[in-house]
Amino acid sequence: MHQRTVFFISDGTGITAETFGNAILAQFELKARHVRLPFVDTADKAYQAVRQINHTGVVDGNKPIVFTTLVNMEVLKVIQEGCQGMLLDMFGMFVNPLENELQIKSHHRIGRFSDASKSKEYQDRIEAINFSLAHDDGQSNRDLEQSDVILVGVSRSGKTPTSLYLAMQYGLKASNYPLIPEDFERRQLPPALVPHKAKIFGLTIQPERLSEIRNERRPNSKYASIENCRMEVSEAEAMMRRTGIRWLSTTTKSIEEISTTILQEIHPERLMY
Amino acid sequence: MHQRTVFFISDGTGITAETFGNAILAQFELKARHVRLPFVDTADKAYQAVRQINHTGVVDGNKPIVFTTLVNMEVLKVIQEGCQGMLLDMFGMFVNPLENELQIKSHHRIGRFSDASKSKEYQDRIEAINFSLAHDDGQSNRDLEQSDVILVGVSRSGKTPTSLYLAMQYGLKASNYPLIPEDFERRQLPPALVPHKAKIFGLTIQPERLSEIRNERRPNSKYASIENCRMEVSEAEAMMRRTGIRWLSTTTKSIEEISTTILQEIHPERLMY
């Protein structure tokens, strides 16, 4: 079988090109080699990219697929004129129809991450990451009222990766709190959380899966045993029902799916625009 | 001025639709209200979306812009037939030309994150996040050799958010290590890192910016003073030069730009596919 190569070319990081290109390619049963060409922001670099693409096409015996998110028209022109791959100009495809509908010209500004470091939005995102790290696993009650979201659940139910994803992707200050035997005995949420009930979201997980995950960390421990996992999950779910907080099971869900559902349920003020 | 609303509709999380849509919209001077409609995976939900879009168009006095990443053809058809907004079908635009070029049919599988939780790639990503957290700020030398990337730099030069981004976005095990006065006195990299030089990447930052960032944390401290920041940065840069590791300044760069540059320089084996 011939090899197929996919290029992602951008005058910025190429992350948008690759994210979107991967979503398209996921629609096909195709094993392809991926090549990222970020920061292609001069005609010289564009000529170099064209040479690399065309050479690859000859070696593969197959037209390379070339996804581009280029706003520099000079760079795009070099690639359009020289590239023998299948060119998918992702910006061009949408920008022109939008210019007509909006009746404004696009300004060909490079990269959504460029100069980002100076923007308020970017600073907020970094602050959210630091906040979420400092409020991981109930480490601190300080400034808890600043949280946009507070996740609760038993140890290893998916709270930490979800909190960090919410911070990194959406700039949300996401705290998380473990539910532990003391909480189950008291039959109440951790006291520090009670004033913030509207922001609380619960994560649960199938006991069998939880036991697997915990066994990787601490093999053959009581902590990881299926009996203990069943008990903790059942107590945690009973508490979530009793206190009326919203919750979901993370067992078959990715952090992206969990986060999207949380946003739909909690509606953090910070995201209203 | 009339209001403009942008919808992002997906049968999955809608994250791809929104990421790409935002990159397109960033090309325009346009203040728009964003509405995410994730998990639109039945005809019923599609009719509901159509009603919401058309109602919004009437209230705004302006056609809504509607970005879709829909693989369910029944859902897409409902929206295509009923929606009075400007429809930008992001998958349709690219999938048909690719079917012709690849000579294979797309399989209309929903969402790149769906069922992700069971995949090896997804498990690796979660493991990478846990690894990076456990190896933040030189916390642990355990399993250091498993790192794909090791970041070094003075405190607050951007190591932690970059490590977490590399883990979350690319599934890379990214450790990070602070450079501290003891290292400067010894004029050497932290001893634990020496065997892993090929994976080390340095981050530096302008002393003025560093002092600003540190002042937010510990106002008027010696730690945050411009003299101390100048000294630390100058020592750290001298060490990076002397030891011959690759490095960059994070002062005006976003974590996405920093991460992209690191990947270009370090070429982690895990990303070769």
XYZ file of C-alpha atoms in Angstrom:
546
model
C 0.000 0.000 0.000
C 1.176 3.503 -0.724
C 1.810 5.838 2.149
C -0.311 8.954 2.591
C 1.052 12.095 4.250
C -1.016 14.924 5.699
C 0.523 18.379 6.165
C -0.765 21.090 8.472
C 0.583 24.486 7.469
C 0.021 27.694 9.367
C 1.618 31.090 9.820
C 0.864 30.642 13.527
C 1.134 27.546 15.722
C -0.894 25.323 13.392
C -2.951 24.078 16.324
C -6.233 25.169 14.745
C -5.252 23.526 11.436
C -4.397 20.292 13.181
C -7.405 20.209 15.517
C -9.808 20.743 12.676
C -7.899 18.579 10.193
C -7.887 15.693 12.668
C -11.646 15.978 13.156
C -12.110 15.721 9.369
C -9.657 12.842 8.998
C -11.387 10.969 11.845
C -14.235 10.476 9.349
C -12.011 8.188 7.277
C -10.350 4.831 7.836
C -6.960 6.168 6.918
C -3.542 5.641 8.394
C -1.590 8.732 7.498
C 1.688 10.272 8.539
C 1.176 13.752 9.998
C 3.621 16.602 9.443
C 3.177 19.951 11.187
C 4.698 23.025 9.594
C 4.055 25.900 12.027
C 5.253 29.516 11.781
C 5.357 29.540 7.947
C 5.201 33.315 7.789
C 7.493 34.315 4.923
C 7.576 33.513 1.198
C 10.928 31.777 1.750
C 9.474 29.388 4.289
C 6.529 28.820 1.955
C 8.858 27.794 -0.917
C 10.588 25.414 1.479
C 7.214 23.924 2.487
C 6.271 23.484 -1.179
C 9.511 21.620 -1.886
C 8.937 19.356 1.113
C 5.331 18.604 0.123
C 6.148 17.880 -3.511
C 9.128 15.706 -2.607
C 6.941 13.751 -0.160
C 4.330 13.219 -2.882
C 6.958 11.656 -5.162
C 8.355 9.419 -2.411
C 4.890 8.333 -1.200
C 3.539 7.777 -4.707
C 0.427 9.581 -3.449
C -0.759 13.184 -3.365
C -0.224 14.641 0.105
C -3.267 16.197 1.781
C -2.435 19.786 2.774
C -4.554 21.603 5.373
C -3.704 25.288 5.683
C -4.778 28.088 8.010
C -2.861 30.948 6.422
C -3.814 34.579 6.677
C -0.683 35.922 4.995
C -1.792 36.147 1.363
C 1.766 36.172 0.001
C 2.529 32.884 1.752
C -0.781 31.333 0.662
C -0.129 32.317 -2.970
C 3.273 30.588 -3.028
C 1.660 27.408 -1.748
C -1.366 27.601 -4.047
C 0.857 28.044 -7.092
C 3.568 25.507 -6.292
C 2.021 22.745 -4.210
C 1.202 19.497 -5.974
C -0.713 18.117 -2.980
C -4.445 18.334 -2.417
C -4.810 21.795 -0.920
C -7.556 22.435 1.654
C -7.438 26.157 2.417
C -9.525 26.217 5.570
C -9.646 29.971 6.025
C -10.303 30.821 2.369
C -13.264 28.481 2.283
C -15.098 30.421 5.011
C -13.699 33.932 5.063
C -15.055 35.030 1.671
C -18.672 33.983 2.254
C -18.482 35.647 5.686
C -17.144 38.884 4.213
C -20.229 38.978 1.980
C -22.677 38.238 4.769
C -21.106 40.586 7.331
C -20.296 43.292 4.794
C -16.904 43.820 6.424
C -13.438 42.923 5.211
C -11.328 40.431 7.129
C -8.088 41.892 8.458
C -5.758 38.930 7.884
C -4.399 39.022 11.392
C -2.002 36.162 12.041
C -2.808 33.451 14.532
C -5.325 33.548 17.310
C -2.530 32.896 19.834
C -0.218 35.639 18.602
C 0.216 38.563 20.978
C -2.152 36.585 23.145
C 0.240 36.861 26.057
C -0.633 40.511 26.472
C -4.406 40.126 26.357
C -6.673 40.168 29.392
C -8.257 36.911 28.248
C -4.877 35.200 28.157
C -3.855 36.513 31.590
C -7.154 35.254 32.985
C -6.477 31.833 31.523
C -3.041 31.599 33.149
C -4.534 32.805 36.418
C -7.260 30.159 36.137
C -4.658 27.416 35.630
C -2.763 28.568 38.724
C -6.002 28.806 40.699
C -7.101 25.321 39.682
C -3.722 23.861 40.613
C -3.793 25.576 44.008
C -7.340 24.277 44.589
C -6.745 20.723 43.404
C -7.936 17.933 45.685
C -9.249 20.246 48.394
C -5.760 21.627 49.053
C -6.987 25.068 49.989
C -10.201 26.806 50.998
C -8.654 30.211 50.412
C -10.572 32.305 47.880
C -12.894 29.353 47.303
C -15.686 31.829 46.574
C -13.748 32.888 43.462
C -14.293 29.459 41.911
C -16.428 29.321 38.792
C -16.981 25.599 39.252
C -16.319 23.222 42.176
C -16.063 19.533 41.327
C -16.654 16.867 43.962
C -16.293 13.098 43.834
C -14.378 10.151 45.239
C -10.628 9.914 44.671
C -9.808 9.089 40.983
C -13.219 9.885 39.576
C -11.726 12.335 37.057
C -11.811 15.620 38.992
C -8.221 16.784 38.447
C -7.934 16.420 34.650
C -11.409 17.937 34.225
C -10.555 20.946 36.435
C -7.351 21.587 34.508
C -9.144 21.244 31.189
C -11.819 23.767 32.242
C -9.066 26.182 33.288
C -6.910 25.738 30.212
C -9.645 25.653 27.573
C -12.174 28.092 29.033
C -10.204 30.128 31.573
C -12.497 28.922 34.362
C -11.356 28.793 37.955
C -12.202 25.177 38.717
C -11.624 23.862 42.232
C -12.033 20.243 43.158
C -12.752 18.474 46.414
C -12.515 14.796 47.267
C -15.425 13.113 49.038
C -13.947 11.092 51.895
C -15.161 8.741 54.650
C -15.614 11.642 57.113
C -18.058 13.257 54.684
C -19.957 9.984 54.329
C -20.219 9.619 58.115
C -21.451 13.172 58.482
C -23.732 12.487 55.462
C -23.017 16.017 54.254
C -20.899 17.837 51.699
C -17.562 19.160 53.022
C -18.605 22.152 55.190
C -16.462 24.670 53.257
C -18.480 23.952 50.112
C -21.982 24.435 51.461
C -22.185 28.213 50.728
C -21.236 27.562 47.082
C -23.799 24.920 46.195
C -24.801 26.512 42.870
C -21.278 26.006 41.560
C -20.873 22.395 42.672
C -20.891 19.559 40.167
C -20.400 15.908 41.100
C -18.413 13.273 39.222
C -19.022 9.599 39.771
C -17.696 6.429 38.128
C -18.484 2.702 37.925
C -16.921 0.895 40.914
C -15.304 -1.727 38.612
C -13.546 0.940 36.539
C -12.572 2.871 39.677
C -11.007 -0.253 41.155
C -8.974 -0.786 37.955
C -7.688 2.791 38.008
C -6.824 2.693 41.709
C -5.082 -0.665 41.305
C -2.651 0.898 38.855
C -1.644 3.351 41.570
C -1.772 1.136 44.644
C -2.016 -2.515 43.644
C -3.892 -4.827 46.026
C -4.629 -2.074 48.542
C -7.861 -1.740 50.488
C -8.172 1.661 48.754
C -8.342 -0.095 45.359
C -10.435 -3.109 46.378
C -13.742 -3.555 44.599
C -15.613 -3.717 47.933
C -14.213 -0.394 49.058
C -14.818 1.214 45.656
C -18.442 -0.020 45.681
C -18.962 1.423 49.148
C -17.408 4.819 48.349
C -19.265 5.219 45.050
C -22.572 4.240 46.594
C -22.091 6.682 49.495
C -20.989 9.469 47.163
C -23.953 8.989 44.814
C -26.360 8.883 47.747
C -24.918 12.163 48.999
C -25.188 13.801 45.574
C -28.848 12.775 45.343
C -29.573 13.897 48.897
C -27.960 17.315 48.545
C -29.532 17.894 45.134
C -26.341 18.781 43.296
C -25.975 17.939 39.597
C -23.677 15.058 38.674
C -22.714 12.611 35.950
C -20.806 9.381 35.523
C -17.377 9.758 33.914
C -16.926 6.029 33.211
C -17.188 6.171 29.409
C -16.688 9.906 28.926
C -13.681 11.950 27.848
C -12.647 15.084 29.746
C -13.979 17.105 26.786
C -17.423 15.504 27.062
C -17.482 15.865 30.851
C -16.448 19.527 30.617
C -19.025 20.337 27.946
C -21.799 18.822 30.066
C -20.636 20.739 33.155
C -20.722 24.029 31.241
C -24.262 23.310 30.057
C -25.400 22.654 33.622
C -23.481 25.259 35.616
C -23.520 28.199 33.143
C -20.532 30.010 34.680
C -20.987 33.777 34.568
C -17.500 34.216 33.171
C -18.588 32.517 29.931
C -21.586 34.765 29.250
C -20.655 36.956 26.356
C -26.326 48.602 15.901
C -27.958 45.247 15.455
C -26.709 42.321 17.435
C -25.075 39.367 15.692
C -25.227 35.846 17.137
C -22.951 32.961 16.232
C -24.074 29.368 16.864
C -21.780 26.344 17.124
C -23.729 23.128 16.566
C -22.303 19.646 16.914
C -23.481 16.120 17.587
C -20.421 15.848 19.862
C -18.937 18.386 22.268
C -18.787 21.196 19.716
C -15.206 21.973 20.742
C -13.886 21.500 17.204
C -16.664 23.697 15.811
C -15.912 26.419 18.312
C -12.107 26.262 18.036
C -12.212 26.531 14.287
C -15.106 28.990 14.189
C -13.269 31.295 16.610
C -10.153 31.221 14.424
C -12.273 32.285 11.433
C -14.135 34.969 13.385
C -10.818 36.348 14.704
C -10.281 37.579 11.130
C -13.131 40.061 11.566
C -13.753 43.102 13.749
C -17.013 41.712 15.034
C -18.567 41.649 18.457
C -20.854 38.667 18.454
C -22.750 36.681 21.035
C -21.663 33.025 21.033
C -24.086 30.173 21.639
C -22.859 26.568 21.902
C -25.295 23.784 21.116
C -23.434 20.538 21.848
C -24.777 16.968 21.713
C -27.391 17.729 19.002
C -27.684 14.083 17.993
C -31.361 13.532 17.222
C -33.807 15.079 14.744
C -35.823 16.386 17.706
C -32.862 18.295 19.094
C -32.163 19.576 15.584
C -35.701 20.992 15.258
C -35.236 22.668 18.631
C -31.918 24.176 17.441
C -33.602 25.450 14.262
C -36.350 27.145 16.283
C -33.764 28.782 18.551
C -31.664 30.017 15.609
C -34.625 31.410 13.674
C -36.080 33.098 16.734
C -32.683 34.682 17.478
C -32.477 35.972 13.898
C -35.822 37.754 14.323
C -34.880 39.253 17.696
C -31.403 40.337 16.523
C -32.655 41.719 13.198
C -29.637 39.941 11.680
C -28.989 36.505 10.216
C -27.218 34.319 12.768
C -23.938 32.703 11.650
C -24.182 28.929 12.176
C -21.033 26.786 12.285
C -21.760 23.054 12.279
C -19.641 19.938 12.684
C -22.349 17.333 12.201
C -21.763 13.810 10.991
C -25.318 12.599 11.561
C -26.904 13.240 8.157
C -30.461 13.209 9.509
C -29.612 15.985 11.962
C -27.745 17.985 9.332
C -30.691 17.712 6.922
C -33.136 19.151 9.483
C -30.841 22.115 10.001
C -30.107 22.643 6.315
C -33.817 22.673 5.484
C -35.117 24.755 8.374
C -32.359 27.139 9.434
C -32.661 30.760 8.296
C -29.145 31.606 9.486
C -25.998 31.582 7.385
C -25.011 27.918 7.502
C -21.302 26.998 7.440
C -21.184 23.196 7.288
C -17.545 22.659 8.199
C -17.452 18.913 7.666
C -19.439 18.878 4.393
C -17.095 21.436 2.884
C -14.077 19.129 3.248
C -15.373 15.576 3.484
C -16.693 15.324 -0.098
C -13.504 16.489 -1.834
C -11.516 14.144 0.430
C -13.757 11.200 -0.438
C -12.933 11.815 -4.097
C -9.210 12.144 -3.533
C -8.870 9.208 -1.131
C -11.376 7.043 -2.984
C -12.873 5.919 0.299
C -16.212 6.777 1.895
C -16.312 8.635 5.185
C -17.999 6.668 7.948
C -19.883 9.473 9.689
C -18.628 8.555 13.114
C -19.757 11.033 15.763
C -17.290 13.212 17.564
C -13.591 12.741 17.928
C -13.937 12.609 21.720
C -16.714 10.029 21.763
C -15.702 6.647 23.185
C -12.334 8.311 23.568
C -12.209 7.244 27.196
C -11.569 3.651 26.159
C -8.796 4.367 23.676
C -5.115 3.851 24.368
C -4.403 7.393 23.184
C -6.850 8.810 25.696
C -5.472 6.733 28.579
C -1.981 7.928 27.673
C -3.169 11.510 27.780
C -4.656 11.131 31.262
C -1.475 9.390 32.404
C 0.589 12.248 30.951
C -1.467 14.826 32.876
C -0.945 12.898 36.121
C 2.759 12.508 35.376
C 3.199 16.204 34.642
C 1.387 17.154 37.840
C 3.548 14.786 39.890
C 6.688 16.213 38.253
C 5.742 19.879 38.542
C 8.341 22.227 39.995
C 10.952 19.507 40.589
C 8.636 17.749 43.068
C 9.897 14.286 42.236
C 12.845 12.644 40.495
C 11.025 9.326 40.383
C 10.622 7.965 36.841
C 12.222 11.142 35.515
C 13.630 9.110 32.627
C 10.051 8.570 31.414
C 9.711 12.284 30.663
C 9.275 13.246 27.028
C 10.295 16.813 27.779
C 11.897 18.462 30.826
C 11.442 22.217 31.159
C 13.820 24.323 33.227
C 13.771 27.994 34.158
C 13.494 30.419 37.053
C 10.315 30.470 39.153
C 7.343 31.976 37.204
C 8.933 31.779 33.763
C 5.955 29.779 32.409
C 7.032 26.189 33.074
C 3.902 24.882 34.794
C 1.213 25.999 32.310
C 3.414 24.887 29.411
C 3.986 21.428 30.933
C 0.278 20.950 31.514
C -0.547 22.111 28.005
C 1.945 19.657 26.480
C 0.392 16.858 28.537
C -3.203 17.768 27.822
C -2.901 18.609 24.133
C -0.243 16.142 23.009
C -0.205 13.462 25.723
C 3.445 14.240 26.480
C 4.968 13.525 29.863
C 6.387 16.960 30.621
C 8.370 17.461 33.830
C 9.574 20.832 34.980
C 12.391 21.935 37.248
C 13.073 25.327 38.786
C 16.547 26.835 38.501
C 17.464 28.101 41.964
C 20.386 29.915 43.658
C 22.101 26.598 44.531
C 22.218 25.740 40.826
C 23.657 29.153 40.008
C 26.367 28.759 42.670
C 27.279 25.314 41.380
C 27.033 26.775 37.828
C 25.435 23.511 36.690
C 22.040 22.112 35.850
C 20.298 20.288 38.723
C 22.267 16.998 38.987
C 19.189 14.765 38.460
C 18.694 16.286 35.012
C 22.156 15.802 33.585
C 21.536 12.306 32.125
C 18.470 13.625 30.246
C 20.015 16.587 28.466
C 18.480 15.793 25.080
C 14.987 16.288 26.540
C 15.718 19.535 28.373
C 14.310 22.831 27.143
C 14.840 26.153 28.906
C 12.328 28.962 29.398
C 13.443 32.477 30.165
C 11.605 35.797 30.502
C 12.342 39.529 30.619
C 13.296 40.547 34.187
C 10.764 43.446 34.122
C 7.885 41.138 33.219
C 9.046 38.529 35.729
C 9.103 41.136 38.484
C 5.522 42.162 37.607
C 4.304 38.552 37.740
C 6.081 37.827 41.014
C 4.795 41.054 42.565
C 1.238 39.841 42.049
C 2.061 36.812 44.189
C 4.343 38.350 46.785
C 4.179 42.127 46.663
C 7.330 44.023 47.654
C 9.316 40.876 48.416
C 12.986 40.388 47.659
C 11.818 37.485 45.448
C 9.843 39.899 43.255
C 12.329 42.803 43.251
C 13.673 43.877 39.886
C 17.285 43.478 41.104
C 16.713 39.891 42.136
C 14.790 39.077 38.944
C 17.623 40.564 36.835
C 20.176 38.483 38.711
C 18.231 35.224 38.430
C 17.426 35.662 34.742
C 20.988 36.571 33.891
C 22.343 33.548 35.805
C 19.773 31.210 34.249
C 20.489 32.410 30.706
C 24.235 32.098 31.272
C 23.708 28.515 32.437
C 21.529 27.662 29.438
C 24.199 28.999 27.090
C 27.002 27.236 28.941
C 25.281 23.837 29.031
C 24.183 24.117 25.412
C 20.499 23.379 25.986
C 17.884 24.938 23.726
C 15.773 27.740 25.173
C 13.447 30.624 24.347
C 11.992 33.719 25.964
C 8.339 33.415 26.975
C 7.823 37.156 27.538
C 5.512 37.824 24.581
C 4.523 34.245 23.766
C 1.403 32.246 24.537
C 1.627 28.712 25.945
C 0.516 27.449 22.519
C 3.399 29.230 20.784
C 5.911 28.093 23.404
C 4.694 24.488 23.150
C 4.810 24.465 19.349
C 8.392 25.715 19.383
C 9.413 23.110 21.972
C 7.946 20.316 19.839
C 9.875 21.547 16.814
C 13.116 21.536 18.788
C 12.789 18.422 20.943
C 10.951 16.089 18.509
C 9.591 13.757 21.193
C 9.528 10.141 20.022
C 5.964 9.744 21.218
C 4.781 12.157 18.536
C 6.377 10.368 15.603
C 3.589 8.760 13.654
